[in-house]
mmCIF file with all atom_site columns, C-alpha atoms in Angstrom:
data_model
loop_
_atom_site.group_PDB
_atom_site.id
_atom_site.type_symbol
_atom_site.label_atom_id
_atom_site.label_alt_id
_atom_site.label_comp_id
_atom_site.label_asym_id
_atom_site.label_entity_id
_atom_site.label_seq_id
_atom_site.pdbx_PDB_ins_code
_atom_site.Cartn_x
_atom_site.Cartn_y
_atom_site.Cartn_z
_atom_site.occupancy
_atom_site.B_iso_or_equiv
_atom_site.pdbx_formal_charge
_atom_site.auth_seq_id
_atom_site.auth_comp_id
_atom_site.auth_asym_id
_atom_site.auth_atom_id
_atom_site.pdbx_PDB_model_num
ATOM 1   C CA . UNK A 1 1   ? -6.025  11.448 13.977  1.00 94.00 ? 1   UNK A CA 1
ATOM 2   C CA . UNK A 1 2   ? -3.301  12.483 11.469  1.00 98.00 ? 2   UNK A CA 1
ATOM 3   C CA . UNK A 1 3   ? -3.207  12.089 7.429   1.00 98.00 ? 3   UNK A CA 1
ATOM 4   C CA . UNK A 1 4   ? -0.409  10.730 5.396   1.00 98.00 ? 4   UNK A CA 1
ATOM 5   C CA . UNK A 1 5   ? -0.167  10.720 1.700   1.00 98.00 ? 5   UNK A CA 1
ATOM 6   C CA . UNK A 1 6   ? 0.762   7.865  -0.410  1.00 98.00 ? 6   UNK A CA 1
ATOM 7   C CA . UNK A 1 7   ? 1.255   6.817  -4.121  1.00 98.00 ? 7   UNK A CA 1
ATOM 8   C CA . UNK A 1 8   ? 1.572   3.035  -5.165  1.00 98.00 ? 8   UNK A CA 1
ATOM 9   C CA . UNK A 1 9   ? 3.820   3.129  -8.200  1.00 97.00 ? 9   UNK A CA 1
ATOM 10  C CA . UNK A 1 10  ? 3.711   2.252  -11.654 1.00 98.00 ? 10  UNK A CA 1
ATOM 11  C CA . UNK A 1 11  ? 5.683   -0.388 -11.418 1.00 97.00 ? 11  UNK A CA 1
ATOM 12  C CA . UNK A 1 12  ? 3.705   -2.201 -8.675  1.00 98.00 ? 12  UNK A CA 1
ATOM 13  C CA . UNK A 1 13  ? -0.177  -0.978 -10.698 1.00 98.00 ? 13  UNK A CA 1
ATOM 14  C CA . UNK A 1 14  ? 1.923   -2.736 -13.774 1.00 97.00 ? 14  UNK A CA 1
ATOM 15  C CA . UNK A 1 15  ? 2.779   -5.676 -11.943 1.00 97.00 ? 15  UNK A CA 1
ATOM 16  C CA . UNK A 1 16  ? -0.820  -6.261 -10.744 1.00 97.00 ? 16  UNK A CA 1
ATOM 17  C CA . UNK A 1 17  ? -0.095  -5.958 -7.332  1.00 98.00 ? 17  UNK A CA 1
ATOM 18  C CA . UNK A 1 18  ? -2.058  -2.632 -5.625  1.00 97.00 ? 18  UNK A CA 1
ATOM 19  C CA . UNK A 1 19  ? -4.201  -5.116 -4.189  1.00 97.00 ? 19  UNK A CA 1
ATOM 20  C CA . UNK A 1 20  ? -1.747  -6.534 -2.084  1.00 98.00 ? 20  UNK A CA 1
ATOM 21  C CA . UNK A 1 21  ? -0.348  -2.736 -1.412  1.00 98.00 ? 21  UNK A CA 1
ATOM 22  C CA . UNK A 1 22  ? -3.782  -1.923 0.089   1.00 98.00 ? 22  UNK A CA 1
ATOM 23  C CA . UNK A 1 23  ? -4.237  -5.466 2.378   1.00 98.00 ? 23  UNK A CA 1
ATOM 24  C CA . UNK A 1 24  ? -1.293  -4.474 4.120   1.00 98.00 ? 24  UNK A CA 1
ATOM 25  C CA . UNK A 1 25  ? -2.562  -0.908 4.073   1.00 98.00 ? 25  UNK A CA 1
ATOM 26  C CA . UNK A 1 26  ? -5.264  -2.283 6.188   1.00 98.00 ? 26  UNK A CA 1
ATOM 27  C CA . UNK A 1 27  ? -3.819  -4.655 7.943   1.00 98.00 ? 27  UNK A CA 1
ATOM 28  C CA . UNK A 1 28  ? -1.573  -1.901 9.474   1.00 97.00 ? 28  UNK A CA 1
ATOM 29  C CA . UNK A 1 29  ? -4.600  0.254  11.098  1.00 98.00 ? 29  UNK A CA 1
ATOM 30  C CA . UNK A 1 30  ? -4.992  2.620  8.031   1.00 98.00 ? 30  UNK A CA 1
ATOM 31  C CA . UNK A 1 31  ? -8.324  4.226  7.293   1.00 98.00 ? 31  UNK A CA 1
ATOM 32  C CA . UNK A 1 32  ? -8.002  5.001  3.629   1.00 98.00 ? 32  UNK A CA 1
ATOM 33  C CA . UNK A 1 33  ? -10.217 8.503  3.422   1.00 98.00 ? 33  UNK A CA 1
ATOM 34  C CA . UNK A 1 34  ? -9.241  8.862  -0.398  1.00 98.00 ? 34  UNK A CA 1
ATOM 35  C CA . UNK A 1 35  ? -8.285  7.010  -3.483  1.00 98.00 ? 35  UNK A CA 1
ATOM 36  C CA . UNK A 1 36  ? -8.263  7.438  -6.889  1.00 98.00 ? 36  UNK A CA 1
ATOM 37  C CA . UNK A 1 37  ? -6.093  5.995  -10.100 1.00 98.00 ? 37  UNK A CA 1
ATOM 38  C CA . UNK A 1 38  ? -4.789  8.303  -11.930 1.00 98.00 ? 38  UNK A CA 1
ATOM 39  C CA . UNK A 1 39  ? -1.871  8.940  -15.019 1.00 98.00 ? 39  UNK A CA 1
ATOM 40  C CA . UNK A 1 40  ? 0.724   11.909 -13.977 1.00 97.00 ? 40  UNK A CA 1
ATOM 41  C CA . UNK A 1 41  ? 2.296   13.565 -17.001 1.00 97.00 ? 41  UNK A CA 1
ATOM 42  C CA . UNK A 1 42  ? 5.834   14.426 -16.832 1.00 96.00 ? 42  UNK A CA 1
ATOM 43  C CA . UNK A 1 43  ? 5.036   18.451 -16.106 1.00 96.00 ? 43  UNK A CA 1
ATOM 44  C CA . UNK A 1 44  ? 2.380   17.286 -13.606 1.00 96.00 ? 44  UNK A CA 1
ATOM 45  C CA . UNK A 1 45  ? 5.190   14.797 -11.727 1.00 96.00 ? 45  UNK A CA 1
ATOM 46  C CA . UNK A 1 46  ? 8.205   17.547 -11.895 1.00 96.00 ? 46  UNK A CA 1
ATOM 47  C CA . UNK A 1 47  ? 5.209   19.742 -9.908  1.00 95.00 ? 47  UNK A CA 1
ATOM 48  C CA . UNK A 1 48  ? 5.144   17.219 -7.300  1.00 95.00 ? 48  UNK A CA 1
ATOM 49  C CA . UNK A 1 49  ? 9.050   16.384 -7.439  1.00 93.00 ? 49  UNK A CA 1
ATOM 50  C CA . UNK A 1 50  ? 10.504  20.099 -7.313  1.00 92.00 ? 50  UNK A CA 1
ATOM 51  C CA . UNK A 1 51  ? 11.898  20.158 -4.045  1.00 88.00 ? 51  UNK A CA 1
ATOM 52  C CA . UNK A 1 52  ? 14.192  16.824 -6.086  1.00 90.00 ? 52  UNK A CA 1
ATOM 53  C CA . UNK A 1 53  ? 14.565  19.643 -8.886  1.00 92.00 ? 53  UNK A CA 1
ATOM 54  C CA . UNK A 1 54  ? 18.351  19.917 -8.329  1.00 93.00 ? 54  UNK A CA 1
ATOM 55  C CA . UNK A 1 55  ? 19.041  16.320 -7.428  1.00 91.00 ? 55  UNK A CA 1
ATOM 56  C CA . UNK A 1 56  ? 20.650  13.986 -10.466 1.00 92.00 ? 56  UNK A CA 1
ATOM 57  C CA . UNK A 1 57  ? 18.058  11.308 -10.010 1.00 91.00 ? 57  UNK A CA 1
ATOM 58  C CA . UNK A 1 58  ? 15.808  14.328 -11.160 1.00 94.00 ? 58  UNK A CA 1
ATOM 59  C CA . UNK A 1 59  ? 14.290  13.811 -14.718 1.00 94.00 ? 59  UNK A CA 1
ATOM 60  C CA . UNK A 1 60  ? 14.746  9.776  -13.932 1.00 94.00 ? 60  UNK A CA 1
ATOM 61  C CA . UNK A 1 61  ? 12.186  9.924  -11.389 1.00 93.00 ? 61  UNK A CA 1
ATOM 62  C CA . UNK A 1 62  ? 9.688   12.256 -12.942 1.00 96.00 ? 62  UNK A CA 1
ATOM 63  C CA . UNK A 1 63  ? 9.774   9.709  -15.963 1.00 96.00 ? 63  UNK A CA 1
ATOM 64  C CA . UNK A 1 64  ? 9.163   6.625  -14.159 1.00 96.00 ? 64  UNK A CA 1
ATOM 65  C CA . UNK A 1 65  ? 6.426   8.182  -12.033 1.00 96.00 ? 65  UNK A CA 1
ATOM 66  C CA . UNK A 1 66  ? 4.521   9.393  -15.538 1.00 97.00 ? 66  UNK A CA 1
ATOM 67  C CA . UNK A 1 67  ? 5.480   6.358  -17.296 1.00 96.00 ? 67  UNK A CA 1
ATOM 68  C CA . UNK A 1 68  ? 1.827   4.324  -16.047 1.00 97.00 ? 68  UNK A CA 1
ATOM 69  C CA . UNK A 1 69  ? -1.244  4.888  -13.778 1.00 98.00 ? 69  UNK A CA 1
ATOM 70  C CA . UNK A 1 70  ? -0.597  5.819  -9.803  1.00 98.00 ? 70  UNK A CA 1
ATOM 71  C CA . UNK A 1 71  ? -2.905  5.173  -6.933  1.00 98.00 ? 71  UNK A CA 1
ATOM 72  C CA . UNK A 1 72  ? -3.084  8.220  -5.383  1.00 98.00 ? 72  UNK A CA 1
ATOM 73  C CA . UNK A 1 73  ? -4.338  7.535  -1.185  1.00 98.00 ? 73  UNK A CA 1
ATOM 74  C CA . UNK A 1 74  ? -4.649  9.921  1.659   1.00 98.00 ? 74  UNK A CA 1
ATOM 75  C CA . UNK A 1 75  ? -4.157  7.354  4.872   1.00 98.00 ? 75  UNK A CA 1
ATOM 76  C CA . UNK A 1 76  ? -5.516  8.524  8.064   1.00 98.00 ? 76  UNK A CA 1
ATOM 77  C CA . UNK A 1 77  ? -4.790  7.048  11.991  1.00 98.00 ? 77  UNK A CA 1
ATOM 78  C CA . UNK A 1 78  ? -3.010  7.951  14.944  1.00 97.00 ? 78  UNK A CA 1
ATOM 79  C CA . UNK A 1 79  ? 0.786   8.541  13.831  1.00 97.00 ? 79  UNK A CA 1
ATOM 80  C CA . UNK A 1 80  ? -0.212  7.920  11.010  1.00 98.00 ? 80  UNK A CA 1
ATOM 81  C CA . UNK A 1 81  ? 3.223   9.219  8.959   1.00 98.00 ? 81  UNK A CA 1
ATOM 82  C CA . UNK A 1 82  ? 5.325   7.696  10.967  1.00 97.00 ? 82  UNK A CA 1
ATOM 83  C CA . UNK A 1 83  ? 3.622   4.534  11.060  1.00 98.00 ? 83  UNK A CA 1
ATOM 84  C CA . UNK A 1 84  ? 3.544   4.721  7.061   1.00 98.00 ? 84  UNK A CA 1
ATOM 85  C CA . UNK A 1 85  ? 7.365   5.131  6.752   1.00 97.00 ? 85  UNK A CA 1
ATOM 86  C CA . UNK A 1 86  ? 7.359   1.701  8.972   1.00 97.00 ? 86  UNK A CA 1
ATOM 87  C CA . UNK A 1 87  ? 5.726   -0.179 6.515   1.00 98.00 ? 87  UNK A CA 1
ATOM 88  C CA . UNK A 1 88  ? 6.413   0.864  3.799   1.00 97.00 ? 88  UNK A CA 1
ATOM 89  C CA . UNK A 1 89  ? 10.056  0.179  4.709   1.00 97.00 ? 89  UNK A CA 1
ATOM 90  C CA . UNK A 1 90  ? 13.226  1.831  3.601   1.00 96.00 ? 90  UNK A CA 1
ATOM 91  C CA . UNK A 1 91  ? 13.599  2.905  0.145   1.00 93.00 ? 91  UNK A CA 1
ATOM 92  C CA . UNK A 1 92  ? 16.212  0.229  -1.007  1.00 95.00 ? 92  UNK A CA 1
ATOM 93  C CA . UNK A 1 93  ? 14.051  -2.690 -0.968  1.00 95.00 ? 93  UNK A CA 1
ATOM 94  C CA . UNK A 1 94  ? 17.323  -4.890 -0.497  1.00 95.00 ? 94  UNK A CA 1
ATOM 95  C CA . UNK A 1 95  ? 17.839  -2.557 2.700   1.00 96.00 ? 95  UNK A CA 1
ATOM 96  C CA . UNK A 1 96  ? 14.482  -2.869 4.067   1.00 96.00 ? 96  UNK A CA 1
ATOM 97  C CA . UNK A 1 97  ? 12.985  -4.595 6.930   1.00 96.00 ? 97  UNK A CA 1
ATOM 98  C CA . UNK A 1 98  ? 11.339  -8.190 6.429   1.00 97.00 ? 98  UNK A CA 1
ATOM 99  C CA . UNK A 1 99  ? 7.717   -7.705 6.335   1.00 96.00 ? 99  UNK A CA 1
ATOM 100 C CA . UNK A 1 100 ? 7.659   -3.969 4.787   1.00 97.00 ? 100 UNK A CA 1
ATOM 101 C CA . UNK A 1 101 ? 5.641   -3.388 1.796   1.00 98.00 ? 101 UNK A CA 1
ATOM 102 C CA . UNK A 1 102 ? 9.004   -2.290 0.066   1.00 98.00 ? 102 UNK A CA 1
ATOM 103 C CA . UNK A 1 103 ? 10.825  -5.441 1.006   1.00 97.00 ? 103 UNK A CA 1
ATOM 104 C CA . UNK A 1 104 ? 7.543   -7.886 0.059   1.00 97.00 ? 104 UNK A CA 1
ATOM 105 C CA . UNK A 1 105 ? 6.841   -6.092 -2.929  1.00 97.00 ? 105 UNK A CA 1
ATOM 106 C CA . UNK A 1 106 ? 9.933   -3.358 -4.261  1.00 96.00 ? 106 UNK A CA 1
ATOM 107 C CA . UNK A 1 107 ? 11.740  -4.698 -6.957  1.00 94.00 ? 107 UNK A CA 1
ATOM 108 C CA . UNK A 1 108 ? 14.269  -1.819 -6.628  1.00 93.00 ? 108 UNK A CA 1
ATOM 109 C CA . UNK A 1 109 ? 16.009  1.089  -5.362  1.00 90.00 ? 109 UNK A CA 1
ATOM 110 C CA . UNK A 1 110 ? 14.191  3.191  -7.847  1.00 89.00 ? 110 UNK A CA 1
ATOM 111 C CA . UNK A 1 111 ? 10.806  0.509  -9.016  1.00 94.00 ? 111 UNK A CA 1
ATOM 112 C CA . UNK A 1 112 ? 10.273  0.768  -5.007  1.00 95.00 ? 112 UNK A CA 1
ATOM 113 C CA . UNK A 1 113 ? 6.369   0.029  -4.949  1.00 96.00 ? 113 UNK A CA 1
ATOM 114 C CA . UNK A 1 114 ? 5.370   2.923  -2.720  1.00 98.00 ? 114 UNK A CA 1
ATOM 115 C CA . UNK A 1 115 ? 5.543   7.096  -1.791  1.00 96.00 ? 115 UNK A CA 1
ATOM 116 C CA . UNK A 1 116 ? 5.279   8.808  1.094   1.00 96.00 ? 116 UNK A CA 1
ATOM 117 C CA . UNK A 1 117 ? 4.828   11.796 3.030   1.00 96.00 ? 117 UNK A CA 1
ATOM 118 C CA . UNK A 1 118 ? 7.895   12.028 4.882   1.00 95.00 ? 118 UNK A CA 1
ATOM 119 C CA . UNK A 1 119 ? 6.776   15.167 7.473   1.00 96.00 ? 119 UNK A CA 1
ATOM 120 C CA . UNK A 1 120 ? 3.597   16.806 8.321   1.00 97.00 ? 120 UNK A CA 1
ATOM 121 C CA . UNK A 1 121 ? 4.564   19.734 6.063   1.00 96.00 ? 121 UNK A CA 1
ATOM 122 C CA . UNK A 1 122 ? 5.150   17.014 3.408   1.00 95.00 ? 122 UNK A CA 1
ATOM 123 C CA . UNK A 1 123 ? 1.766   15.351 3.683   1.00 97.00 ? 123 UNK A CA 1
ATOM 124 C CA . UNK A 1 124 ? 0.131   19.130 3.717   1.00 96.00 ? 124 UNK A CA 1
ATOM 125 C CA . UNK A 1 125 ? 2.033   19.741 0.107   1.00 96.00 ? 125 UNK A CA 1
ATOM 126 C CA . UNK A 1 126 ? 1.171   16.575 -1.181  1.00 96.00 ? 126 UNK A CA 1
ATOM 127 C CA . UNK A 1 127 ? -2.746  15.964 -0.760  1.00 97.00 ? 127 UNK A CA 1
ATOM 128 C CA . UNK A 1 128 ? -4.259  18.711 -1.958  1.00 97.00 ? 128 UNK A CA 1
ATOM 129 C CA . UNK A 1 129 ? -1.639  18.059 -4.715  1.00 97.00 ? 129 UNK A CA 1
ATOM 130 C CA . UNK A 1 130 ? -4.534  15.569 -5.832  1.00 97.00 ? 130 UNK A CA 1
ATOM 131 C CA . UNK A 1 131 ? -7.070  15.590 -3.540  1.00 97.00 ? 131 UNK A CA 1
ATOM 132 C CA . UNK A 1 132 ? -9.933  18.700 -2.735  1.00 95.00 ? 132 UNK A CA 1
ATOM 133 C CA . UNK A 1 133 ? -11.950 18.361 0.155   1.00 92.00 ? 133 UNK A CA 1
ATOM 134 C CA . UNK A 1 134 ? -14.755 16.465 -0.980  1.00 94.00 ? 134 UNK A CA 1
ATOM 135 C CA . UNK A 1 135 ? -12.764 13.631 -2.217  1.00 95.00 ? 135 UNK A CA 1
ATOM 136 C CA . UNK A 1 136 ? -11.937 12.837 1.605   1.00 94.00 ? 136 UNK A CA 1
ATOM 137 C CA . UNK A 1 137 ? -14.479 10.687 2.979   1.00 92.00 ? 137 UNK A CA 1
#
């Protein structure tokens, strides 16, 4: 079994629509092993960000992603980072494939719905980033 980590974005926890995030979550094979809602501040998401640090999207991302509550999740299943690029879809929701969670639910290129892990190194960063052991069940 492998772990993924994944974020549904403000914009989809202000739009009321993390419930339909997680369905398709589900529906796609995922054991969710952690979850929790939580409020980044703007320090806390430039932590999580810096390897974006020099990028000009930068300081525009790290505000949006402390602007509202997250749902933090740690996904677990065979391929399981691979299989949560898939469906989440690609990151222009315009550009992404019918079905994805990014093309059902992404309003944008940057109110996108979803985050994440893009590599097992990735996925190692980012869930201890909010999760400790015992929070995986």
């Amino acid at each position: 079994m492998e772990r993924t980590f994944a974020i549904i974005k403000p914009d989809a926890v202000e739009r009321n629509v993390t419930g339909k995030v997680i369905e398709m979550i589900e529906a796609g094979g995922f054991k969710i092993v952690g979850m929790k809602k939580i409020r980044l501040s703007k320090c806390q998401a430039e932590g999580f960000y810096y390897v974006h640090k020099e990028r000009p999207f930068f300081g525009d991302l790290c505000a949006f992603m402390s602007r509202g509550p997250v749902i933090a999740l740690v996904l677990e299943k065979e391929n399981a980072i691979a299989d949560w690029r898939t469906l989440m879809g690609a990151t222009n929701p315009a550009n992404a494939t019918e079905g994805t969670i990014r093309k059902v639910l992404g309003v944008s290129i940057e109110e996108n719905t979803v985050h994440g892990s893009d590599a097992p190194e990735t996925a190692a960063f980012e869930i201890p980033y909010f999760f400790n052991q015992l929070e995986l069940v």
